[in-house]
CSV table of N, CA and C in Angstrom, one decimal:
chain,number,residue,atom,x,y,z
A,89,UNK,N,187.1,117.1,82.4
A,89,UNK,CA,185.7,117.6,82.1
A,89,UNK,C,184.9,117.6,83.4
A,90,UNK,N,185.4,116.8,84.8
A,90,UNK,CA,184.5,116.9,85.3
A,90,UNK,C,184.7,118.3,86.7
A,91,UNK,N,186.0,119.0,86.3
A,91,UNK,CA,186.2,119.9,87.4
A,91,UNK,C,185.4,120.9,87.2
A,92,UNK,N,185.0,121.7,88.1
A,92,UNK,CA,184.5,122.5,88.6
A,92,UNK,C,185.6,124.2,88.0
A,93,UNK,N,185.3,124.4,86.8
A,93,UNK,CA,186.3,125.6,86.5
A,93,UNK,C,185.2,126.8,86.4
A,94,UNK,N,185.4,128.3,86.8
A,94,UNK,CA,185.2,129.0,86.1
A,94,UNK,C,185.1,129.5,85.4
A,95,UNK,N,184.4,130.4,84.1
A,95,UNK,CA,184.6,131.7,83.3
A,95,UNK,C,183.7,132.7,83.5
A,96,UNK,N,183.7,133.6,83.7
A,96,UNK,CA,183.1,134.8,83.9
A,96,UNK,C,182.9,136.2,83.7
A,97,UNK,N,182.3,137.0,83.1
A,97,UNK,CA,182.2,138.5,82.6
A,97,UNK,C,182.4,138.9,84.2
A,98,UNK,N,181.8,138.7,85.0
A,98,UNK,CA,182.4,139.5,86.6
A,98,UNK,C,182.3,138.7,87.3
A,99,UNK,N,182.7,139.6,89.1
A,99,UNK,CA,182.6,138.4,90.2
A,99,UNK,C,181.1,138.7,91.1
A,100,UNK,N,180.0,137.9,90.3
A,100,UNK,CA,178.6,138.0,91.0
A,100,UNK,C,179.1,137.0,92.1
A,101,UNK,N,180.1,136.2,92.4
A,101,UNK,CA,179.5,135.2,93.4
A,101,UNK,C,179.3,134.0,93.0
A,102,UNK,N,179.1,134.2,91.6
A,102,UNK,CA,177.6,132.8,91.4
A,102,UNK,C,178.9,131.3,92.0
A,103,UNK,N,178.0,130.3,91.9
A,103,UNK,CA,178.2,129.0,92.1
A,103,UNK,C,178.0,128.0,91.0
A,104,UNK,N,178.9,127.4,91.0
A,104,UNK,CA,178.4,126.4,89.6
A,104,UNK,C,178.3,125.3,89.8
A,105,UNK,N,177.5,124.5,89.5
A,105,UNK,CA,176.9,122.9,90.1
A,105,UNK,C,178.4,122.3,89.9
A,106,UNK,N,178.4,120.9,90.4
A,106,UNK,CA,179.4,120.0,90.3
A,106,UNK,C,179.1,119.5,88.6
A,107,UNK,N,179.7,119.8,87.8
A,107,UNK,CA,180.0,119.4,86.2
A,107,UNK,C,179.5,120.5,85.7
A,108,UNK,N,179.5,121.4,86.4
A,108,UNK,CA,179.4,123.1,85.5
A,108,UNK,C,180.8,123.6,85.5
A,109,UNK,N,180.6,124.7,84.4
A,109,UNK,CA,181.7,125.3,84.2
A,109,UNK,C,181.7,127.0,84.4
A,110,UNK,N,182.3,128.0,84.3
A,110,UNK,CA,182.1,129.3,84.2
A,110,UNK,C,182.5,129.9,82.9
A,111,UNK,N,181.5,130.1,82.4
A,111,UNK,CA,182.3,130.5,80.7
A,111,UNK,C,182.6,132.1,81.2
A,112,UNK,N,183.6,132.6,80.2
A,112,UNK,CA,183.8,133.9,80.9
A,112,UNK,C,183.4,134.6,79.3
A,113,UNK,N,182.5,135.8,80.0
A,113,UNK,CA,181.8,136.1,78.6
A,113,UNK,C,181.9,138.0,79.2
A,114,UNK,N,181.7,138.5,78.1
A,114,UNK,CA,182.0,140.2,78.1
A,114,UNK,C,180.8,140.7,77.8
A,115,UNK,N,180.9,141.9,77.3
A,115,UNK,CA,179.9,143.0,76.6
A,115,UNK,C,179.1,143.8,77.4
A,116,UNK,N,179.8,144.2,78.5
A,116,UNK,CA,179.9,145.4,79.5
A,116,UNK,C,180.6,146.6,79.0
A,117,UNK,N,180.8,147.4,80.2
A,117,UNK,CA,182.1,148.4,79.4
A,117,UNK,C,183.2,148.2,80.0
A,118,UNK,N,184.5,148.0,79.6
A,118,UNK,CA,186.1,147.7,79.8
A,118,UNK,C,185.8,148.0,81.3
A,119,UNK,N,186.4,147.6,82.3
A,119,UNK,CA,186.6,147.8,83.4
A,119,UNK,C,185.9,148.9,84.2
A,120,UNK,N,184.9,148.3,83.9
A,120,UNK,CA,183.1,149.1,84.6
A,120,UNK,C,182.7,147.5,85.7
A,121,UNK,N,182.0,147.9,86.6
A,121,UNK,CA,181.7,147.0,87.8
A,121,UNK,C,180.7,147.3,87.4
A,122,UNK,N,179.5,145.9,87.2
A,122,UNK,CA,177.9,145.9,86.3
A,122,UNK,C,177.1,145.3,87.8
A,123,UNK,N,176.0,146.2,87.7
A,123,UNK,CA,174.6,145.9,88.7
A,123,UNK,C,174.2,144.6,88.2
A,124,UNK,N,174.0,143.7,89.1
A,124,UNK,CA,173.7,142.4,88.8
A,124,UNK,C,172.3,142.5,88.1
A,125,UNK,N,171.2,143.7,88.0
A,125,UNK,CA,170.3,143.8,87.4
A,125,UNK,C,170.3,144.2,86.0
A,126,UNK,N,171.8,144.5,85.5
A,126,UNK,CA,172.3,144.8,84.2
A,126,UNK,C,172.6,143.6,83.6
A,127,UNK,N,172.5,142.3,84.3
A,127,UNK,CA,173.4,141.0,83.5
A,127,UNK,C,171.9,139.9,83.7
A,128,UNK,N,171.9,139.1,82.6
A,128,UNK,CA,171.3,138.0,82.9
A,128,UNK,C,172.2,136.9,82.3
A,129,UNK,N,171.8,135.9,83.6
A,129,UNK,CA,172.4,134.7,83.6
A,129,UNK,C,172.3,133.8,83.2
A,130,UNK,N,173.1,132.6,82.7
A,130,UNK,CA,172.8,131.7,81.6
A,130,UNK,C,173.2,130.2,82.0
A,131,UNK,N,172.3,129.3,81.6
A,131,UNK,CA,172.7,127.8,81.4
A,131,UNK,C,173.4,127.5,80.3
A,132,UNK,N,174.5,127.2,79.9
A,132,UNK,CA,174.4,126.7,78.5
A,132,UNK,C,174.8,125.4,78.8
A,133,UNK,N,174.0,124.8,77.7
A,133,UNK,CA,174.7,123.2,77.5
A,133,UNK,C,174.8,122.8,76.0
A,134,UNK,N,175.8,121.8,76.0
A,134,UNK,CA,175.9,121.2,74.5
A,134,UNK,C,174.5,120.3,74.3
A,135,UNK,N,174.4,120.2,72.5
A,135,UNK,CA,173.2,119.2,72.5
A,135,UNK,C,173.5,117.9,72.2
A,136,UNK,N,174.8,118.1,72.1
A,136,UNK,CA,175.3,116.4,72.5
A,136,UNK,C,176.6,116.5,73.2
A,137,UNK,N,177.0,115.1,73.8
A,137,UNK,CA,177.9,115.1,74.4
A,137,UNK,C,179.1,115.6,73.8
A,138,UNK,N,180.1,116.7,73.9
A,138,UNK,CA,181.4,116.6,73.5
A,138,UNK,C,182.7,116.7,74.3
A,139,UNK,N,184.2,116.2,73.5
A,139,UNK,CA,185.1,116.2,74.0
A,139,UNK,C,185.1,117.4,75.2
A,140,UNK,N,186.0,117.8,76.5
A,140,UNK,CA,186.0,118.8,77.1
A,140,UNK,C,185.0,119.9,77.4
A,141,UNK,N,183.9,119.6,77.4
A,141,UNK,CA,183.1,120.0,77.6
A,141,UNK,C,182.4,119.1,79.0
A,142,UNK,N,182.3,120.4,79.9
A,142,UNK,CA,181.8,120.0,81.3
A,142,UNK,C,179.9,119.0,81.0
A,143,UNK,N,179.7,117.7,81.5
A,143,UNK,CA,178.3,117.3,81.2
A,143,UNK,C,177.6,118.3,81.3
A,144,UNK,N,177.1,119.4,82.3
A,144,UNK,CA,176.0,119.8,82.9
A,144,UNK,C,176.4,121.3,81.9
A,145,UNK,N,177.2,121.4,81.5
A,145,UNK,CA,177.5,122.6,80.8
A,145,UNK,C,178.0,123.7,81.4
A,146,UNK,N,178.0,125.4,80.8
A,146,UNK,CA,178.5,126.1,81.2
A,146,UNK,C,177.1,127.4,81.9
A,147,UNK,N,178.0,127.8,83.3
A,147,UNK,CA,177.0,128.9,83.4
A,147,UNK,C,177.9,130.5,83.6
A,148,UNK,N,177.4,131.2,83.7
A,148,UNK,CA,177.6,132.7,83.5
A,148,UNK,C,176.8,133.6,83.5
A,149,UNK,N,177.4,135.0,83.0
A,149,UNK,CA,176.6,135.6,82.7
A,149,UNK,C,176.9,136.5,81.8
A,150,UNK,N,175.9,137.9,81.7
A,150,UNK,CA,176.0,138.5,80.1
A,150,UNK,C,175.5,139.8,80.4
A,151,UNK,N,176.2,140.8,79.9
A,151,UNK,CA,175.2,142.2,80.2
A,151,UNK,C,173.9,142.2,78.9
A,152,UNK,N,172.7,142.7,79.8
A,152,UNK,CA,171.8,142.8,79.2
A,152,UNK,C,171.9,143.7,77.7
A,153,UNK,N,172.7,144.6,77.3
A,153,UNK,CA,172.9,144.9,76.1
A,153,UNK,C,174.0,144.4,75.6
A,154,UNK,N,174.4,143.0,75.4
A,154,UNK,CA,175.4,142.8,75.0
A,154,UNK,C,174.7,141.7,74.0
A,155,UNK,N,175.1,141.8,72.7
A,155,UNK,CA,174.8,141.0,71.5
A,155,UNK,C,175.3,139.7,72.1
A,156,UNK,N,174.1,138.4,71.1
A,156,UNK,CA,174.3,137.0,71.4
A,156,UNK,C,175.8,136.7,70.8
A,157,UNK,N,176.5,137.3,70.2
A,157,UNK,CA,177.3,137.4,69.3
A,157,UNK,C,178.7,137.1,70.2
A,158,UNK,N,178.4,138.1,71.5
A,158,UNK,CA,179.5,137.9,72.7
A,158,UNK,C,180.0,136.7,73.0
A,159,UNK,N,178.5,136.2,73.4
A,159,UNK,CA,178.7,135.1,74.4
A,159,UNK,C,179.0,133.8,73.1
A,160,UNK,N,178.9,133.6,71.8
A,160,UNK,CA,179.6,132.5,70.8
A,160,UNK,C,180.4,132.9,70.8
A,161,UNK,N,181.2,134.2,70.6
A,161,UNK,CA,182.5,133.9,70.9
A,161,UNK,C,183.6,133.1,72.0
A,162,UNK,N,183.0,133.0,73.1
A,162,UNK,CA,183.1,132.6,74.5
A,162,UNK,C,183.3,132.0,74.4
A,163,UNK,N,181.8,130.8,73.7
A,163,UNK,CA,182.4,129.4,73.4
A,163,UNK,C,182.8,129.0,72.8
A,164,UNK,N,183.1,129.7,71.9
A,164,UNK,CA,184.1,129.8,70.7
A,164,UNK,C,185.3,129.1,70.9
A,165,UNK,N,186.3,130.2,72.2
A,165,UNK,CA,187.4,129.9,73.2
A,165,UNK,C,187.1,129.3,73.5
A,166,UNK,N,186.2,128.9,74.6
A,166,UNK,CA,186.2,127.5,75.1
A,166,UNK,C,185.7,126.2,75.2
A,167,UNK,N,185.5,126.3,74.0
A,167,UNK,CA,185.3,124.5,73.3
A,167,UNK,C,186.5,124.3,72.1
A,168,UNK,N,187.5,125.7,71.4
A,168,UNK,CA,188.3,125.9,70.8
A,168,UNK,C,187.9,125.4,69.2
A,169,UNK,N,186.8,125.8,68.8
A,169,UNK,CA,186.4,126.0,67.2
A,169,UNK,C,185.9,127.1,67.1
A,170,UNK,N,185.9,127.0,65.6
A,170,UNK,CA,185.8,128.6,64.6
A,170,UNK,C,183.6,129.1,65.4
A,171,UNK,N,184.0,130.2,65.8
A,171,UNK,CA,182.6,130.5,66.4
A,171,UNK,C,181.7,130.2,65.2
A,172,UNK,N,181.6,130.4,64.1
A,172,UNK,CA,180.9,129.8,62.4
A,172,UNK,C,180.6,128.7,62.9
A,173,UNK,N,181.2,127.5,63.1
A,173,UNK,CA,181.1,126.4,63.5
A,173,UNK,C,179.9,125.8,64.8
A,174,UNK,N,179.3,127.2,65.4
A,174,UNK,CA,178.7,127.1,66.4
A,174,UNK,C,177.2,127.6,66.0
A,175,UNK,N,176.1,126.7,66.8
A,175,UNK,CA,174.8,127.5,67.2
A,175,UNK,C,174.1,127.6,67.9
A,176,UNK,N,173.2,128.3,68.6
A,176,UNK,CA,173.2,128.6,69.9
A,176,UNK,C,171.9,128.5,69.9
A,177,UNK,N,170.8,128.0,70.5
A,177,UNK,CA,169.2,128.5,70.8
A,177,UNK,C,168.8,128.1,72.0
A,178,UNK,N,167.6,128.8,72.4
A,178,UNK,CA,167.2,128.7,73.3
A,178,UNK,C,165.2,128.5,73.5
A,179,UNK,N,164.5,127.9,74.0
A,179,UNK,CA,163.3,127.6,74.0
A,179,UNK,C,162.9,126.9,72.4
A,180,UNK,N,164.0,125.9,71.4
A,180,UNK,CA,164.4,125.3,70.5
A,180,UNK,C,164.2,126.3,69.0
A,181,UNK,N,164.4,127.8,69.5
A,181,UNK,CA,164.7,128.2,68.6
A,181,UNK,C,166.3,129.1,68.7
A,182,UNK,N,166.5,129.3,67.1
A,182,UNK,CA,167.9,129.8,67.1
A,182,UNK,C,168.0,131.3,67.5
A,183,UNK,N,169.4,131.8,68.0
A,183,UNK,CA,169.2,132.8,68.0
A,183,UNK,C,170.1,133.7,67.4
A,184,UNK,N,169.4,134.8,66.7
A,184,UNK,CA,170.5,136.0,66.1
A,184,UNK,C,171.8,136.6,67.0
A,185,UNK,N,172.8,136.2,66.5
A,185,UNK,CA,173.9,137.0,67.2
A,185,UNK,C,174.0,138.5,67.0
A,186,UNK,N,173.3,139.1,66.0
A,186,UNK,CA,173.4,140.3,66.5
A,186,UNK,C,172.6,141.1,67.1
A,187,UNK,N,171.6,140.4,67.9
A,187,UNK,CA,170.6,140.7,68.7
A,187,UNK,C,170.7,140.6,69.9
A,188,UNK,N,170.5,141.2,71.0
A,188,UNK,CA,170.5,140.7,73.0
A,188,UNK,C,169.8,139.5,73.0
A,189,UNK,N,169.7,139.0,74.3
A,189,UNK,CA,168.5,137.5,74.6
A,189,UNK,C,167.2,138.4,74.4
A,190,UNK,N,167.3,139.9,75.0
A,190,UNK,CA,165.9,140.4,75.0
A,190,UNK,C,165.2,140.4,73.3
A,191,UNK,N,165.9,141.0,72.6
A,191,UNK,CA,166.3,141.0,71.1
A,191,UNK,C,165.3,139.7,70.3
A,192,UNK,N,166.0,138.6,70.5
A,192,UNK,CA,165.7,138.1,70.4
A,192,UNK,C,164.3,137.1,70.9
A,193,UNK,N,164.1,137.3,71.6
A,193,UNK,CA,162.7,137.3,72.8
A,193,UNK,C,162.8,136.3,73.5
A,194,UNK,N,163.8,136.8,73.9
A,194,UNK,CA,163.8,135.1,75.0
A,194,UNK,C,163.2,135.9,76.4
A,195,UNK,N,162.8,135.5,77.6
A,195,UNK,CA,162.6,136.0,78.5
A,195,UNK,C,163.4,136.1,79.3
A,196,UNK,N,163.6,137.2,79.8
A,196,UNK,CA,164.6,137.6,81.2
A,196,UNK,C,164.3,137.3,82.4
A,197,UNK,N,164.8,136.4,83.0
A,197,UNK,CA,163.9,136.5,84.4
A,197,UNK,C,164.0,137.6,85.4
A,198,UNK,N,163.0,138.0,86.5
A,198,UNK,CA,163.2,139.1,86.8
A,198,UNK,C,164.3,139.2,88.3
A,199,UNK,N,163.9,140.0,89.1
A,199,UNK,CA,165.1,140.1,90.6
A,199,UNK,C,164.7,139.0,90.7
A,200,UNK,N,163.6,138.6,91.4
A,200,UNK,CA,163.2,137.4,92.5
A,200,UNK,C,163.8,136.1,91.6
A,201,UNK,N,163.4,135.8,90.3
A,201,UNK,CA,163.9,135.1,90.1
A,201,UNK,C,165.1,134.4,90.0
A,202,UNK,N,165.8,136.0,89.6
A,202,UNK,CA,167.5,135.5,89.6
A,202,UNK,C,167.8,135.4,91.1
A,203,UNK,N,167.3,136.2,92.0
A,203,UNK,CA,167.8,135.3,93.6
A,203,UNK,C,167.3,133.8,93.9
A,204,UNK,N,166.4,133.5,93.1
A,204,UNK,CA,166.4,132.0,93.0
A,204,UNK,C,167.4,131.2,92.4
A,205,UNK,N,168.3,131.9,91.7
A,205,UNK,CA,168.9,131.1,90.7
A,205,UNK,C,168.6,130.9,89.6
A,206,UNK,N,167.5,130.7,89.2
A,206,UNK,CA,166.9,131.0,87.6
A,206,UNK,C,168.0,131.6,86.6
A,207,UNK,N,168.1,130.6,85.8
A,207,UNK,CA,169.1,131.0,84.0
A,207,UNK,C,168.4,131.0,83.2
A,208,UNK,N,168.4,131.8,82.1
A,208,UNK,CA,167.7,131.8,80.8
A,208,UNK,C,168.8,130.3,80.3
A,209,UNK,N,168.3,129.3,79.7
A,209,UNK,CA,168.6,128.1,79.1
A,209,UNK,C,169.2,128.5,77.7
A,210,UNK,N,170.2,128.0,77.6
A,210,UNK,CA,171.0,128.3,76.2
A,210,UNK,C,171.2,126.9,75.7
A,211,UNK,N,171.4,125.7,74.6
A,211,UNK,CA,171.9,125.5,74.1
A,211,UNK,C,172.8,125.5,72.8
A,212,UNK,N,173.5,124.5,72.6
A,212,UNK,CA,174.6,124.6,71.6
A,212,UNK,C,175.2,123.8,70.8
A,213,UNK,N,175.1,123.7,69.3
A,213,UNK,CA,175.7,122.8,68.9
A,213,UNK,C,176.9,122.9,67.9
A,214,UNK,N,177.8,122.3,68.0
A,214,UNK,CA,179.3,122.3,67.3
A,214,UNK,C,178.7,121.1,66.1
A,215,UNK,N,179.2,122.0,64.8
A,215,UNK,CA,179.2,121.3,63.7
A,215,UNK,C,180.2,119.7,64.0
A,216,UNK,N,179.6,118.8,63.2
A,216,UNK,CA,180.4,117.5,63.5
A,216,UNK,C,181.8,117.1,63.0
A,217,UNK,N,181.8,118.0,61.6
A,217,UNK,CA,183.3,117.9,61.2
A,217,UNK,C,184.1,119.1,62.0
A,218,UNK,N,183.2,119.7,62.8
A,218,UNK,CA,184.6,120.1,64.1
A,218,UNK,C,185.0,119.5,64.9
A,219,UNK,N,183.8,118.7,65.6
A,219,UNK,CA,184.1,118.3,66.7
A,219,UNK,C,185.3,117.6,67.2
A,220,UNK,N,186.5,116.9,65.9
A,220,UNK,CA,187.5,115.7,66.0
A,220,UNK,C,188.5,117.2,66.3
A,221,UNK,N,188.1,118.2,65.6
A,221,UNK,CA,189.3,119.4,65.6
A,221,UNK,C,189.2,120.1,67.2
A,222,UNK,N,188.2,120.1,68.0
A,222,UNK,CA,188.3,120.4,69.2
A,222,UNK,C,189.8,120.9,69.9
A,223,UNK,N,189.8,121.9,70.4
A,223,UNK,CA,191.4,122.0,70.9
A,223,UNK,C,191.8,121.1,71.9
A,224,UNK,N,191.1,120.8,72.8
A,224,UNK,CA,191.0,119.7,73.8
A,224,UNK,C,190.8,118.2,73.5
A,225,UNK,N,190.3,118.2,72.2
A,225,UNK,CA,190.3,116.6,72.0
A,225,UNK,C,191.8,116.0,71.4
């Protein structure tokens, strides 16, 4: 839990703190190279501690028309439970997977921002009668 792994929809570069992870998330077009102004970037974290899951959580990114729907899949794979099992919100509300972050109204940060680094904040929570089924636990 505590390495430094990636996942990632492309290669922006990004960097991931020490106890982050790279979730690798889609919803671009098949082997299309995406303008970093097409993707916004994400913090996710659990809302409680779980097995195999990095503390600081995962970061990445997501093309801006890509359903929230993508990225629970994502974690789906990589926390290894049924994506049902999962839910996702952000600013402590939930969000529709069949909606974008815009969709949903979360705010995008703009250029300047994301050259700061700036994530739209994701968390996540895994139902508790999954959590012992974890593929990693």
């Amino acid at each position: 839990a505590g390495q430094d792994q990636r996942l990632l929809c492309n290669s922006m570069g990004l960097v991931a703190e020490e106890g982050e992870q790279e979730l690798q998330t889609a919803g671009g077009i098949a082997g299309q190279e995406m303008e970093a102004s097409a993707l916004n970037l994400y913090r996710l974290r659990p809302v409680e501690p779980l097995p195999c899951v990095p503390v600081h959580g995962y970061v990445g990114s997501l093309a801006k028309e890509a359903p929230i729907s993508v990225l629970r899949e994502a974690v789906s794979k990589a926390v290894g439970v049924p994506a049902k099992c999962l839910s996702l919100a952000s600013d402590g509300r939930d969000l529709d997977y069949t909606k974008t972050f815009k969709g949903n109204g979360v705010l995008e940060p703009g250029p300047a921002a994301r050259r700061r680094g700036l994530r739209i904040e994701i968390s996540f929570h895994v139902e508790p009668a999954q959590i012992a089924e974890m593929a990693c636990s």
